[in-house]
XYZ file of C-alpha atoms in Angstrom:
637
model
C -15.457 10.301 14.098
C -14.653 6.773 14.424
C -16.419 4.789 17.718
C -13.689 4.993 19.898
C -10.668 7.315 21.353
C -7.987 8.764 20.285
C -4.366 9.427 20.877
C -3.466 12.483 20.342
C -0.111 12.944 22.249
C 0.408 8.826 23.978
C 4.510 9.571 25.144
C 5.591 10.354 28.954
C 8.026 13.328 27.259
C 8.426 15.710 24.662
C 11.563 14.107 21.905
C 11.095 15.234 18.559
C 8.183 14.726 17.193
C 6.184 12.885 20.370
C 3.857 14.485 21.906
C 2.965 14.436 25.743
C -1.035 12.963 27.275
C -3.852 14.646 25.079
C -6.904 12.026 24.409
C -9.748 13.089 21.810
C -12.925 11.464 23.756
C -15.647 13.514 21.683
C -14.784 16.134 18.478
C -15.316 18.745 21.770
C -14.076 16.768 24.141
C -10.573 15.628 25.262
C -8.461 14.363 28.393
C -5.311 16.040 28.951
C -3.764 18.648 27.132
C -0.320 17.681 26.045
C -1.085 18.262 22.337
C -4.204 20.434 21.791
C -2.675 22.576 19.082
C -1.485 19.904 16.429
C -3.985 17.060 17.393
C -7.331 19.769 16.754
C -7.601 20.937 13.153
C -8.731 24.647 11.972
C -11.997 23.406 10.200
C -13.106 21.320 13.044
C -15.123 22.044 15.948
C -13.982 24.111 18.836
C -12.603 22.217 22.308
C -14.943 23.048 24.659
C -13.862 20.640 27.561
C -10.846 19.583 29.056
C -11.129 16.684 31.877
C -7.195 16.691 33.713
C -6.140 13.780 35.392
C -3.523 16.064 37.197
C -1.804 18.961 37.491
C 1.792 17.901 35.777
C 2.993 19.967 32.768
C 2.844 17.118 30.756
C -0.817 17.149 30.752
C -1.855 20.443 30.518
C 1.134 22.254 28.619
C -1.188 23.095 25.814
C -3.989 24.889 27.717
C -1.858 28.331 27.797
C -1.330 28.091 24.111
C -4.464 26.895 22.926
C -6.199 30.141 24.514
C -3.160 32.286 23.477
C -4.405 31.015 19.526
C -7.941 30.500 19.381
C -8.954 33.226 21.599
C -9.820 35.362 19.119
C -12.084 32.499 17.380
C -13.710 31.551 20.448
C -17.710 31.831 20.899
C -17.784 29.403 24.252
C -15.776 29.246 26.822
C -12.789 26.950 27.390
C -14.001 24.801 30.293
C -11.501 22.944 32.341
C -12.902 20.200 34.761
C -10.039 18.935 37.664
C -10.146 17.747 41.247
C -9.549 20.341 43.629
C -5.817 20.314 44.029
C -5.316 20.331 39.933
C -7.798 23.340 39.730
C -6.554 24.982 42.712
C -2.665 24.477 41.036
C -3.829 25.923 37.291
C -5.515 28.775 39.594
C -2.615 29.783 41.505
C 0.371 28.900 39.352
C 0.002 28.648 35.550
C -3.324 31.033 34.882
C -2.161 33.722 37.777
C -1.318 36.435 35.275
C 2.623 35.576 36.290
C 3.358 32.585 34.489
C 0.560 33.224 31.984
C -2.603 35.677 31.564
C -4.997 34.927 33.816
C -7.907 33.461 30.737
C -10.671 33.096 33.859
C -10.738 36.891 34.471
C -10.582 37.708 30.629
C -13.886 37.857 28.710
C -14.767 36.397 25.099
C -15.027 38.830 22.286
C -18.160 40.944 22.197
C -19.563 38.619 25.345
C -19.756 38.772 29.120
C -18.256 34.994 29.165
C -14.905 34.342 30.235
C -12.576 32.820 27.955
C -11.175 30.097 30.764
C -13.990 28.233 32.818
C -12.549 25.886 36.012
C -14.675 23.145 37.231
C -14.029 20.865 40.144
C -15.081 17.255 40.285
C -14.655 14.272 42.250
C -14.372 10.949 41.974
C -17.639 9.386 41.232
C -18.815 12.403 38.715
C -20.598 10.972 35.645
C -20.704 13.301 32.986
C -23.076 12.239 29.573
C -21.638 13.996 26.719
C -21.641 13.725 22.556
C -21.929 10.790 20.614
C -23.507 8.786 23.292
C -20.412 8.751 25.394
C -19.883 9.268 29.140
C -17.115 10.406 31.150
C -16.821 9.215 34.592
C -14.079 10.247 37.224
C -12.350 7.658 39.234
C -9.758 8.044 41.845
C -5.998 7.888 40.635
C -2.416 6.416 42.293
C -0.005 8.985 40.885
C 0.023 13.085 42.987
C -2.387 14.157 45.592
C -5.948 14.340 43.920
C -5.374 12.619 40.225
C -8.000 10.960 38.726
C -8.463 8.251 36.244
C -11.507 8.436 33.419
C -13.979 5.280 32.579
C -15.035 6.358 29.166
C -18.030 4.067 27.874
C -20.334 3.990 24.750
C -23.185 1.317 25.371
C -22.285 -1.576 27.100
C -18.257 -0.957 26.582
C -15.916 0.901 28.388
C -12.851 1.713 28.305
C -10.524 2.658 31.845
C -7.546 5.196 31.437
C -5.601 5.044 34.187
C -3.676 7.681 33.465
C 0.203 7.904 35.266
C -0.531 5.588 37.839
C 1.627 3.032 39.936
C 0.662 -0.001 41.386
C -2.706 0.134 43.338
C -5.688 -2.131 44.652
C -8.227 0.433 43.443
C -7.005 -0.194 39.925
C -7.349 -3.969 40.103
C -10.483 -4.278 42.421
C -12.284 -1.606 39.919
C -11.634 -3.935 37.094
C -12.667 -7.045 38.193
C -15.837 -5.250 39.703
C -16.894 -3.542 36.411
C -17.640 -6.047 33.859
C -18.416 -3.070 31.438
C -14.509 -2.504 31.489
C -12.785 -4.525 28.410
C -9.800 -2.117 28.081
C -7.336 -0.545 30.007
C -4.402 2.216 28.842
C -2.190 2.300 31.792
C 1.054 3.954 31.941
C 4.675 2.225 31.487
C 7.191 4.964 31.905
C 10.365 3.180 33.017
C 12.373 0.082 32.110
C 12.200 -2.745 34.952
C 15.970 -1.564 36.091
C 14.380 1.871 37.672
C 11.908 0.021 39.360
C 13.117 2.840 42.537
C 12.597 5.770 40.597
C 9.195 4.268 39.166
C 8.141 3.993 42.527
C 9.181 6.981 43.895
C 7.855 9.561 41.085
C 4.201 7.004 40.904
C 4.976 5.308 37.749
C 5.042 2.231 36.536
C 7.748 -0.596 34.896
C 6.886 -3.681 32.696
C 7.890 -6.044 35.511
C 5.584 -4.585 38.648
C 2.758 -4.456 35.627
C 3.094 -7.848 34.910
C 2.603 -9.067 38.353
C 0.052 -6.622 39.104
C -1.900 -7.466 36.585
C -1.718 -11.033 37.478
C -3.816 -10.788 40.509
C -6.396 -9.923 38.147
C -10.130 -12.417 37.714
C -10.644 -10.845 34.634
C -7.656 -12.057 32.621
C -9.720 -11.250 29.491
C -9.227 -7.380 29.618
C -6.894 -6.121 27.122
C -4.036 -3.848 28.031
C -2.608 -1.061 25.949
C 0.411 0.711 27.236
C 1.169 4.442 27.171
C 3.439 7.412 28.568
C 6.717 5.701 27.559
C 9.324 8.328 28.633
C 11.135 9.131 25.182
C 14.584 8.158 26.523
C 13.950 4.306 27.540
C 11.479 3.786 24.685
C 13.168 1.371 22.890
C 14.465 -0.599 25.840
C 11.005 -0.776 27.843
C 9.863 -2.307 24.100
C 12.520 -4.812 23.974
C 11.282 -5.755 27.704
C 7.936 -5.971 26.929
C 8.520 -8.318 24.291
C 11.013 -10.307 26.171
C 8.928 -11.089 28.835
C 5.396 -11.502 27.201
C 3.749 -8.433 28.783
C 1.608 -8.193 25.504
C -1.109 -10.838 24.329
C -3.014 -10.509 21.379
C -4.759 -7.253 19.980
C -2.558 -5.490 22.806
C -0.402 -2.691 21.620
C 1.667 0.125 22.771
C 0.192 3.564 21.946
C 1.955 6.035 19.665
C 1.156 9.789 18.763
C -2.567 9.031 16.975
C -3.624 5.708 17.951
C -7.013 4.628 17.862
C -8.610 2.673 20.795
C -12.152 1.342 19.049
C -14.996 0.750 22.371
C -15.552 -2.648 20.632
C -12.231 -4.908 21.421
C -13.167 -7.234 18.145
C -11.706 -4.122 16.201
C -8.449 -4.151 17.403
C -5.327 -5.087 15.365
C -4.201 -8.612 15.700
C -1.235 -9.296 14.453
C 2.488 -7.400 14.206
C 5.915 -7.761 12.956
C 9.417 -6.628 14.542
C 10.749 -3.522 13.546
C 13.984 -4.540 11.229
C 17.056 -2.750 12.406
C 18.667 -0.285 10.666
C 21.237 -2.589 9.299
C 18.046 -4.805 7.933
C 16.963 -2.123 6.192
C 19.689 -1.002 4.366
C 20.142 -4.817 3.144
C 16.407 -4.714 2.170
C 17.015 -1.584 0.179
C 20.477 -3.041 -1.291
C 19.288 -5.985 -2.247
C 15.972 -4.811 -4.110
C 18.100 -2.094 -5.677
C 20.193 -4.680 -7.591
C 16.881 -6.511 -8.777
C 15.502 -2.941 -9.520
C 18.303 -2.108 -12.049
C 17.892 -5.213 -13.785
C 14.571 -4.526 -14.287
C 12.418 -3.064 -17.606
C 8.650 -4.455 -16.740
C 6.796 -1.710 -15.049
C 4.170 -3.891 -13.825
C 7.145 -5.900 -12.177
C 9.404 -2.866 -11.243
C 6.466 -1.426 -9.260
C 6.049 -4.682 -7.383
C 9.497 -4.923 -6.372
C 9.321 -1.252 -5.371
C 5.918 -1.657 -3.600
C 7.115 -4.576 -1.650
C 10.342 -2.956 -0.489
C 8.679 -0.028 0.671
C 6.484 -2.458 2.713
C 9.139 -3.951 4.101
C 11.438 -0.867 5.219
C 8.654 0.385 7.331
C 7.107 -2.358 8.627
C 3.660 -1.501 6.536
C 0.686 -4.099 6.004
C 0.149 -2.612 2.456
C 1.908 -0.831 -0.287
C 0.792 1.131 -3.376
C 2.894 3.163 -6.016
C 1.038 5.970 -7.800
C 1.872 7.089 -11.131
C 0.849 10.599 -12.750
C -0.750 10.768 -15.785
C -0.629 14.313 -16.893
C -2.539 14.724 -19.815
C -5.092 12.822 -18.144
C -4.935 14.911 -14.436
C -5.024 11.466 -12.966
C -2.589 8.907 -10.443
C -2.564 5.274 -11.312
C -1.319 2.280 -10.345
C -1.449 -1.746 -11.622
C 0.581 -2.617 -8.318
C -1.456 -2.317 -5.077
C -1.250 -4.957 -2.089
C -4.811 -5.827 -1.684
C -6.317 -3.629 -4.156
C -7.355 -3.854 -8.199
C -5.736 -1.574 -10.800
C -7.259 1.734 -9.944
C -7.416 5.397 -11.479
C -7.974 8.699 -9.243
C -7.909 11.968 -9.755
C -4.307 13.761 -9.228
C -4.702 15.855 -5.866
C -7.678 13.492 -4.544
C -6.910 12.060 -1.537
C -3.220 11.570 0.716
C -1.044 9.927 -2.685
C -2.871 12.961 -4.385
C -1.893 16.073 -2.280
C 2.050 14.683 -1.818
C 1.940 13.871 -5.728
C 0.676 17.319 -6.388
C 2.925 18.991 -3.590
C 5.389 17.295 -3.326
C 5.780 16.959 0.606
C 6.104 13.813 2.457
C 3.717 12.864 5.521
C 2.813 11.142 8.073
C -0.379 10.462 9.279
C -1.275 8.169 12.318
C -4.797 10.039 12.740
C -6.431 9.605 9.162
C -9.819 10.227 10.159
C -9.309 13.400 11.917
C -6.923 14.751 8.745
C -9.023 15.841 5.449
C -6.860 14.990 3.056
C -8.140 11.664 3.613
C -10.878 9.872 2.429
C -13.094 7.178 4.242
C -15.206 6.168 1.976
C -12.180 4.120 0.312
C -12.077 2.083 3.853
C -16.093 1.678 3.879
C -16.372 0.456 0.490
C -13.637 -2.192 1.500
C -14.402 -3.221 5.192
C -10.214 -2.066 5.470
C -9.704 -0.253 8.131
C -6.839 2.950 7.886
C -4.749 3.408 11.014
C -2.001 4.898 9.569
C -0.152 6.279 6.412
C 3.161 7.263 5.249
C 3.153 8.817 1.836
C 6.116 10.371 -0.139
C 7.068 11.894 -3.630
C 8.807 10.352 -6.218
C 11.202 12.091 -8.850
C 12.722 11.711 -11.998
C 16.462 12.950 -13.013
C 14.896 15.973 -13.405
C 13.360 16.564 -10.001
C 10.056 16.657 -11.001
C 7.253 14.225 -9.649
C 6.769 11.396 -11.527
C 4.295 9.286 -8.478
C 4.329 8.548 -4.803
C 4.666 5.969 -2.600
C 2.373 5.325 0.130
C 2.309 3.156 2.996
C -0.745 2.285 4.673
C -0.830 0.449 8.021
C 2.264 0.144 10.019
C 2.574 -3.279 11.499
C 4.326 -2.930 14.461
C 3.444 -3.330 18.093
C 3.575 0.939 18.345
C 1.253 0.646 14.823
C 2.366 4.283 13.944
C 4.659 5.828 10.930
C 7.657 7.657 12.191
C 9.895 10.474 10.839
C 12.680 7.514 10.823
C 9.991 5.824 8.583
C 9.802 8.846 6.514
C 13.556 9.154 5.976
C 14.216 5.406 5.196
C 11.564 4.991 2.159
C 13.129 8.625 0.991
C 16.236 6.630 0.874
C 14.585 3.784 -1.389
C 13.004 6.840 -3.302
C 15.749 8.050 -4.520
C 17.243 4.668 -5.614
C 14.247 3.717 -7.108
C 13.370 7.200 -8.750
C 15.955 7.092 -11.951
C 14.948 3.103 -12.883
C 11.335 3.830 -12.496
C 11.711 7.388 -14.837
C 13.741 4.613 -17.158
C 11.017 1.903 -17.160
C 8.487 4.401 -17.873
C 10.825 5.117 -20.940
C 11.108 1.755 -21.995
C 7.657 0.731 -21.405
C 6.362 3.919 -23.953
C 8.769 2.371 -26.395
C 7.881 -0.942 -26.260
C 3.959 0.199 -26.332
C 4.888 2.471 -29.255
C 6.397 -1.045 -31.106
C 3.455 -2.805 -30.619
C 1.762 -0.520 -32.146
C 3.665 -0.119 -35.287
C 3.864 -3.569 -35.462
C 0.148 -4.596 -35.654
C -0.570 -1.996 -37.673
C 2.059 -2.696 -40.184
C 1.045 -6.309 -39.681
C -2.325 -5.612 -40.754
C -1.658 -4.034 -43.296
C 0.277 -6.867 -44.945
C -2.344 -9.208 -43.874
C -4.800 -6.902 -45.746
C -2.710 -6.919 -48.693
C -2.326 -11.101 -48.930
C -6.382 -11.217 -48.337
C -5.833 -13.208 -45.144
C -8.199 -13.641 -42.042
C -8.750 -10.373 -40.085
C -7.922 -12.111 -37.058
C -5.031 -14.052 -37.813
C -2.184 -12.202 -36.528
C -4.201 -12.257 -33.267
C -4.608 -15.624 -33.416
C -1.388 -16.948 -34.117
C 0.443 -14.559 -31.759
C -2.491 -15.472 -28.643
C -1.087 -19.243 -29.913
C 2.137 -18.559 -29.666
C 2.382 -17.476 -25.985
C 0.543 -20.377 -25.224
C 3.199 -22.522 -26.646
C 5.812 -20.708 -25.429
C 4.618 -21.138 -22.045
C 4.533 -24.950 -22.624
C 8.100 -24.845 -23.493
C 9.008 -23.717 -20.654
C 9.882 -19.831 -21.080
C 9.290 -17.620 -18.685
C 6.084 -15.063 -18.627
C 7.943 -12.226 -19.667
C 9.417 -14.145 -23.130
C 6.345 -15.631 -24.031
C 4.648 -12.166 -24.024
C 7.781 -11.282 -26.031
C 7.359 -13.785 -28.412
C 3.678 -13.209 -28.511
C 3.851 -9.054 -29.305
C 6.935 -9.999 -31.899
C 4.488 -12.835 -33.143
C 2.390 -10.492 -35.754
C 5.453 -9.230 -37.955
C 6.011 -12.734 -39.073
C 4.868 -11.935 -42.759
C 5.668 -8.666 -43.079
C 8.120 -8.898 -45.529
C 4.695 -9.926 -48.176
C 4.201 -5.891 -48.282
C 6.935 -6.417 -50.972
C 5.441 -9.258 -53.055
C 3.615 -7.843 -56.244
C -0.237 -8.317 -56.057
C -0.380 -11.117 -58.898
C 1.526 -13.207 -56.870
C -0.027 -12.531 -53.346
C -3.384 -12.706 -54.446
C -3.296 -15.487 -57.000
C -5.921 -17.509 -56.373
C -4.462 -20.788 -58.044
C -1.209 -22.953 -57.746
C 1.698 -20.606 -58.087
C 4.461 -21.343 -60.311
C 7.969 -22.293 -59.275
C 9.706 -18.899 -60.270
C 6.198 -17.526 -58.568
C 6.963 -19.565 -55.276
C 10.507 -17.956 -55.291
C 9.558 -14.998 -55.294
C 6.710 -15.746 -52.241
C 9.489 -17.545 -50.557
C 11.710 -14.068 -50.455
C 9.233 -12.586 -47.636
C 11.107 -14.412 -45.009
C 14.540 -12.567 -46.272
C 12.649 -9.225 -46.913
C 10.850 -9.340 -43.280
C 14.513 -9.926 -41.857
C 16.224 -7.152 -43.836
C 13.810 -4.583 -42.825
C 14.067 -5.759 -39.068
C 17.540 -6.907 -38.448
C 18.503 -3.356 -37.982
C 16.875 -2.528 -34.809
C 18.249 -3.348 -31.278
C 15.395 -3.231 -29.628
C 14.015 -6.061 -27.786
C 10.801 -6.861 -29.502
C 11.890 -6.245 -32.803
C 15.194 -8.500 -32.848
C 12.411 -10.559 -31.643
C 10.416 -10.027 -35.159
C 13.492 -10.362 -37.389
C 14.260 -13.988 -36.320
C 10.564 -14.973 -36.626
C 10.076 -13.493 -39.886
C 13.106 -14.984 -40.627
C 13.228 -18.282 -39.619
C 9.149 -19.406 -39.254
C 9.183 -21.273 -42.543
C 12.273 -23.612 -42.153
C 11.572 -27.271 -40.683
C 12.953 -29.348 -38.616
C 14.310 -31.518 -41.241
C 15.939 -29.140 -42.800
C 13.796 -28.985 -45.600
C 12.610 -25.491 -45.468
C 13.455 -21.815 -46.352
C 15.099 -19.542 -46.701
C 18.640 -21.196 -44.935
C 17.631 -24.875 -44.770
C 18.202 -24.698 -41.028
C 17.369 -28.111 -38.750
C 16.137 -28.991 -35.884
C 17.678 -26.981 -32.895
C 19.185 -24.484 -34.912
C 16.340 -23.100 -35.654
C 15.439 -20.645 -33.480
C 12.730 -21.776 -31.292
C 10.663 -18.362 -31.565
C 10.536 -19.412 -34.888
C 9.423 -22.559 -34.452
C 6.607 -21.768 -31.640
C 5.419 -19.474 -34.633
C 6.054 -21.272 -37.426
C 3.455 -24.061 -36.182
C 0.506 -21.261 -34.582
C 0.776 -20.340 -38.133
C 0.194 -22.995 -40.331
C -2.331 -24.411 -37.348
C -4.035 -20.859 -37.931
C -3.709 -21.135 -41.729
C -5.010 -24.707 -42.112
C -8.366 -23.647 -40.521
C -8.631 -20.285 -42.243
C -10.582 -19.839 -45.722
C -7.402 -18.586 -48.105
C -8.103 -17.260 -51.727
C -6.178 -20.667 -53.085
C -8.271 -22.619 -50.618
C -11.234 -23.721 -48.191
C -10.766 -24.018 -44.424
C -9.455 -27.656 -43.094
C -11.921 -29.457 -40.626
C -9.973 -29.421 -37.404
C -9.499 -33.659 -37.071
C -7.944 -33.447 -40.789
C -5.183 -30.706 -39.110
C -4.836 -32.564 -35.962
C -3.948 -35.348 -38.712
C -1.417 -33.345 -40.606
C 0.119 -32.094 -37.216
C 1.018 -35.750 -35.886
C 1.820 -36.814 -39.581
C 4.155 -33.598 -39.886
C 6.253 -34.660 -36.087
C 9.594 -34.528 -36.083
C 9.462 -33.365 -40.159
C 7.956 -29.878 -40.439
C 7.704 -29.457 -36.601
C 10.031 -29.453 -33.488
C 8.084 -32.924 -31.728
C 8.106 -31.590 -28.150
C 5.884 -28.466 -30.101
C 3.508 -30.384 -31.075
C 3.156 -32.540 -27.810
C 2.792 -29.204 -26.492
C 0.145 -27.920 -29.111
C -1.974 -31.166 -27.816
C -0.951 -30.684 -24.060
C -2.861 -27.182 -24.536
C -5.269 -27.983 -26.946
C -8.616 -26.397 -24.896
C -7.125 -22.962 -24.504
C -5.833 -23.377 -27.947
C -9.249 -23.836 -29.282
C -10.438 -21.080 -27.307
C -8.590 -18.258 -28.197
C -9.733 -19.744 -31.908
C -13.545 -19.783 -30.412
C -12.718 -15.934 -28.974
C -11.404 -14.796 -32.271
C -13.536 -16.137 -34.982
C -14.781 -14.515 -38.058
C -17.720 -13.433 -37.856
C-alpha cells in the first residue's frame, strides 16, 4: 500500500453511490466503519481493528455486516477500540442480540476466541501498528466522548478530526504539534445552516474559515470531508467562492488518497463543466468526428473529448487486435504508442468484459497495475474506463480516463454515463475509420508492390519509388498542403510509372537513344497508368491516376501526353514530376551514368519556369538538406 491513508467512504450520508466515514490507516487497520464491505477486497488481508471516533451510525454501520459476512472466514477476532460511551453504546444497543447478534458472546470457528473484541481507550492512547504507523487518540468536539486520530509515519502526521465543530483544542493542538502538516476536518453544511451546524456539532465553510484563521501555522493543509449528500454541490460552490481552499487542498471523495508527505499532493484542478458544457463538448467533437477518416487523428479528437467531459488529466483509447490477443493505441496523453496484452490491466478487463468502471482506489483494486506508475514517476488516483462498440455490438476498444482533475479528484457514475454518451457517438465513425484505414493500408500495399514491379521491369534503381515519393511529401509540404495531402501525395507518389508494365521489353530496356515511333510508344505510359487508375474512387488512387497522368507535362506546355501549362497541371503532378527527374538525374539508368549533383542543381535553375512550376523549384532549394537526406538514407548500396 501506498504511504499514506485512504478514503474509503469520505461523505456525511449515504446517496447513491457515496459511502459514509471508513478510513484504511494500515491493510488491517481502519477508522470508522461506514464502508468496510466494498472498500476491503476478498484476496486481501482480514480487518482486524476498528478505531471509532463515535458512536453515530454513520461510522459504524458496517460493523454488523462485516461480521454477518466474514464470520465464517475469520481466524482473529474483530477488535473494536472506542471511548467509553461509544463502547458502552455498541454494547448495549447495536451488538445486544436485539438489534443485531451479540458477535462478543459468539466464538470463532473451531476456537475459544470471540468473533467481536471491545476495547476502551482514552484520549492520549498511542497505539504503534503496521507499516511503521501510529495511531494516537485525541479528544473530539462533536457527542459526549468522540475522539479524533493523529495518524503519523516518521516525522509526518496527519490529524483527522473527525465530525467536529468549532473548538480551541483543535486549533491549540495544531499549532502545538509541528509533526501535524494535514488536517481532514469535517464540512457538513452550507454557511446558510450555520444553526443547525451548530446545534448537531458540525461544521460550515464560513465558521471554518475564520476558525482556521486564528491559526500560527498557516502552512497546514486542509482537506475537507463528510459533505452531507444533499448540499454537496452548494457547500462546493461556497468553498470556491470564498477561497476556503489553497493549493494541494482538496475535498475528499469515496477513495481518496491522503500521502503522509504533503509534496505528493495534487496541485492543480479544473471546474467541473456543466451539463450543458458537456453536451456542447460532445456536439461539437461529434461534427469534427464524422468528418473524419485518419485514425491516428480520429482517436485524438476522441481522446481529448473524453478528457474533457470528465474533467480527466489524461486520456487513452485502446484498440483490440484480435488475431494478435493484444490492445493498442498511437493516441495516449503523455504516453508513447504502446501494445498490451488484451485482459492485462483496467482497459484490458472492460475490453475483454465489457463493463464500465470506476475506480478512485487503484492501488487497493487488482485489476490494476503499479508498475506502469513506477516506471513513469505518474502517479494513478483515479480511473474511469468504458467499452467501445461497433454497429454490431461487439467491442472494438475502450476508453479510459485516468486522473480526474477536479477539486473532489474522483470519477463519478455521472462521469460514467456522460463518456457512454460520447461512446456511442463515437463508436460507428471509429468502426468506419478502422474500415477505411485497412483499405487505405491494403492500397499501399498493392501499390508498391505493383510499383516495384514496373520499376523491376524498366531496370530502374531499387529505391527510387521510395525516393521520389519521401521527395514528394517534402515538396508538398513546402507548397503549402496540409500533413494529411502530402502523405497522400507521397503513398500515391510510387504508381507514377506504372503504366511501363505495358511497354514491350525492347523498348524499356533499350540501352541506346530510342527512336521517335520508339519514344511514342514510351510516351503512352502516362495514358496507360491513367486508364488503369481512373476507375477507382478511392482516395489514394484518384490520387495515382492524375500523377501517372499528368507527371510528364511542363509548365510550358511542352510536354505529354495533353500539352497541359502551367497551373493546369495538376500540382500533384508537378510536385512528382520534378522528385522524379531530380531522382532520375542522379540514378545510373541503362541509357546512362548518374549526374553529379551541381550539374542537376544546374539543369533545375536552367529548367525554371520551362519544365518546372518556379515556386517548385524555389521550394526544392528551400529544402534542399532533408532532400539530400532522404537521398543519403536511401542509397544503393
Amino acid at each position: 500500500m501506498a504511504s499514506g491513508i485512504r478514503f474509503l467512504g469520505s461523505s456525511g450520508g449515504r446517496e447513491g453511490r457515496s459511502d459514509t466515514t471508513c478510513v484504511r490507516v494500515t491493510p488491517s487497520v481502519a477508522i470508522d466503519a461506514g464502508n468496510l464491505l466494498r472498500g476491503f477486497k476478498e484476496e486481501e488481508p482480514l480487518l482486524e481493528k476498528i478505531f471509532l471516533t463515535h458512536a453515530h451510525l454513520d461510522h459504524l454501520v458496517d460493523i454488523p455486516f462485516w461480521l454477518d459476512y466474514r464470520y465464517g472466514k475469520m481466524k482473529r477476532p474483530l477488535c473494536v477500540y472506542g471511548s467509553e460511551e461509544t463502547i458502552k453504546t455498541l454494547r448495549e444497543k447495536l451488538f445486544d442480540g436485539s438489534l443485531w447478534p451479540s458477535f462478543h458472546e459468539i466464538n470463532l470457528l473451531g476456537s475459544s476466541e470471540k468473533a467481536l473484541c471491545f476495547e476502551v481507550i482514552s484520549a492520549g492512547d498511542r497505539f504503534l501498528l503496521e507499516e511503521g504507523v501510529s495511531l494516537e487518540a485525541v479528544r473530539g468536539e462533536h457527542t459526549q466522548g468522540s475522539l479524533g486520530y493523529i495518524i503519523q509515519k516518521e516525522d509526518r502526521a496527519i490529524y483527522f478530526t473527525s465530525d467536529t465543530y468549532d473548538s480551541p483544542l483543535i486549533w491549540e493542538l495544531i499549532d502545538h504539534r509541528p509533526e501535524i502538516k494535514q488536517v481532514v476536518i469535517d464540512l457538513s453544511f452550507p454557511s446558510r445552516f450555520a444553526k443547525l451546524a451548530k446545534s448537531s456539532a458540525h461544521l460550515t465553510p464560513k465558521l471554518l474559515q475564520e476558525a482556521r484563521a486564528q491559526l500560527v501555522r498557516q502552512e497546514v493543509l486542509f482537506h475537507l470531508f463528510h459533505l452531507k449528500p444533499a448540499y454537496r454541490e452548494e457547500i462546493i460552490q461556497e468553498v470556491g467562492a470564498i477561497g476556503l481552499l489553497r493549493p494541494r487542498e482538496k475535498i475528499l471523495v469515496d477513495g481518496a488518497f491522503i500521502p503522509f508527505d504533503p509534496a505528493e499532493l495534487f496541485e492543480g484542478h479544473r471546474e467541473e463543466p456543466s451539463k450543458e458544457e458537456i453536451l456542447g463538448i460532445i456536439f461539437e467533437c461529434v461534427g469534427k468526428i464524422a468528418q473524419e477518416r485518419s485514425l491516428e487523428r480520429l482517436l485524438l479528437l476522441m481522446a481529448d473529448m473524453a478528457r474533457q467531459i470528465v474533467t480527466a488529466d489524461r486520456c487513452t483509447i485502446w484498440m483490440i487486435d484480435r488475431e494478435k490477443g493484444e490492445l493498442w493505441t498511437k493516441i495516449a496523453h503523455g504516453i508513447d504508442a504502446i501494445k498490451i496484452p488484451l485482459g492485462s490491466g483496467i482497459a484490458g478487463y472492460v475490453a475483454q468484459k465489457g463493463e464500465t468502471l470506476v475506480i478512485n482506489d487503484p492501488y487497493n483494486d487488482p485489476r490494476f497495475n503499479p508498475e506502469v506508475d513506477k516506471k513513469t514517476g505518474y502517479l494513478t488516483r483515479s480511473i474511469i474506463a468504458l467499452p467501445i462498440f461497433n454497429s454490431e455490438g461487439e467491442i472494438i476498444g475502450a476508453y479510459q480516463a485516468i486522473n480526474k482533475m477536479t477539486l473532489s479528484q474522483g470519477f463519478s457514475q455521472e462521469d460514467a454515463k456522460y463518456l457512454t454518451l460520447a461512446a456511442t457517438y463515437t463508436g460507428s465513425a471509429l468502426e468506419s475509420a478502422m474500415l477505411y484505414a485497412e483499405i487505405e493500408e491494403t492500397q499501399k500495399e498493392i501499390i508498391y508492390t505493383m510499383a516495384e514491379i514496373g520499376e523491376s521491369r524498366s531496370k530502374e534503381t531499387g529505391f527510387h519509388v521510395k525516393r521520389v515519393a519521401e521527395y514528394s511529401k517534402i515538396l508538398a509540404l513546402g507548397m503549402g498542403l496540409s500533413e494529411l495531402e502530402a502523405e497522400l501525395v507521397k503513398v500515391a507518389s510510387p504508381m507514377h510509372d506504372i503504366g511501363k508494365v505495358a511497354i514491350p521489353d525492347a523498348i524499356l530496356k533499350k540501352p541506346g537513344k530510342l527512336t521517335e515511333e520508339e519514344f511514342e510508344v514510351m510516351k503512352s505510359h502516362s495514358r496507360l497508368g491513367y486508364e488503369t487508375l481512373k476507375h477507382s474512387n478511392r482516395r489514394i488512387l484518384k490520387a495515382a491516376a492524375a500523377i501517372a497522368h499528368e507527371h510528364h507535362e511542363k509548365w510550358n506546355g511542352t510536354g505529354y501526353p495533353q500539352g497541359k501549362k502551367g497551373e493546369d497541371i495538376h500540382l500533384y503532378g508537378r510536385i512528382v514530376a520534378l522528385a522524379d527527374v531530380f531522382d532520375a538525374l542522379g540514378s545510373d539508368r541503362c541509357y546512362k551514368k548518374a549526374w553529379e549533383l551541381e550539374r542537376i542543381y544546374a539543369l533545375l535553375e536552367e529548367e525554371k519556369g520551362r519544365h518546372f512550376d518556379p515556386r517548385l523549384i524555389e521550394v526544392f532549394f528551400e529544402n534542399l538538406e532533408e532532400i539530400l537526406k532522404v537521398r543519403e538514407m536511401y542509397k544503393e548500396v
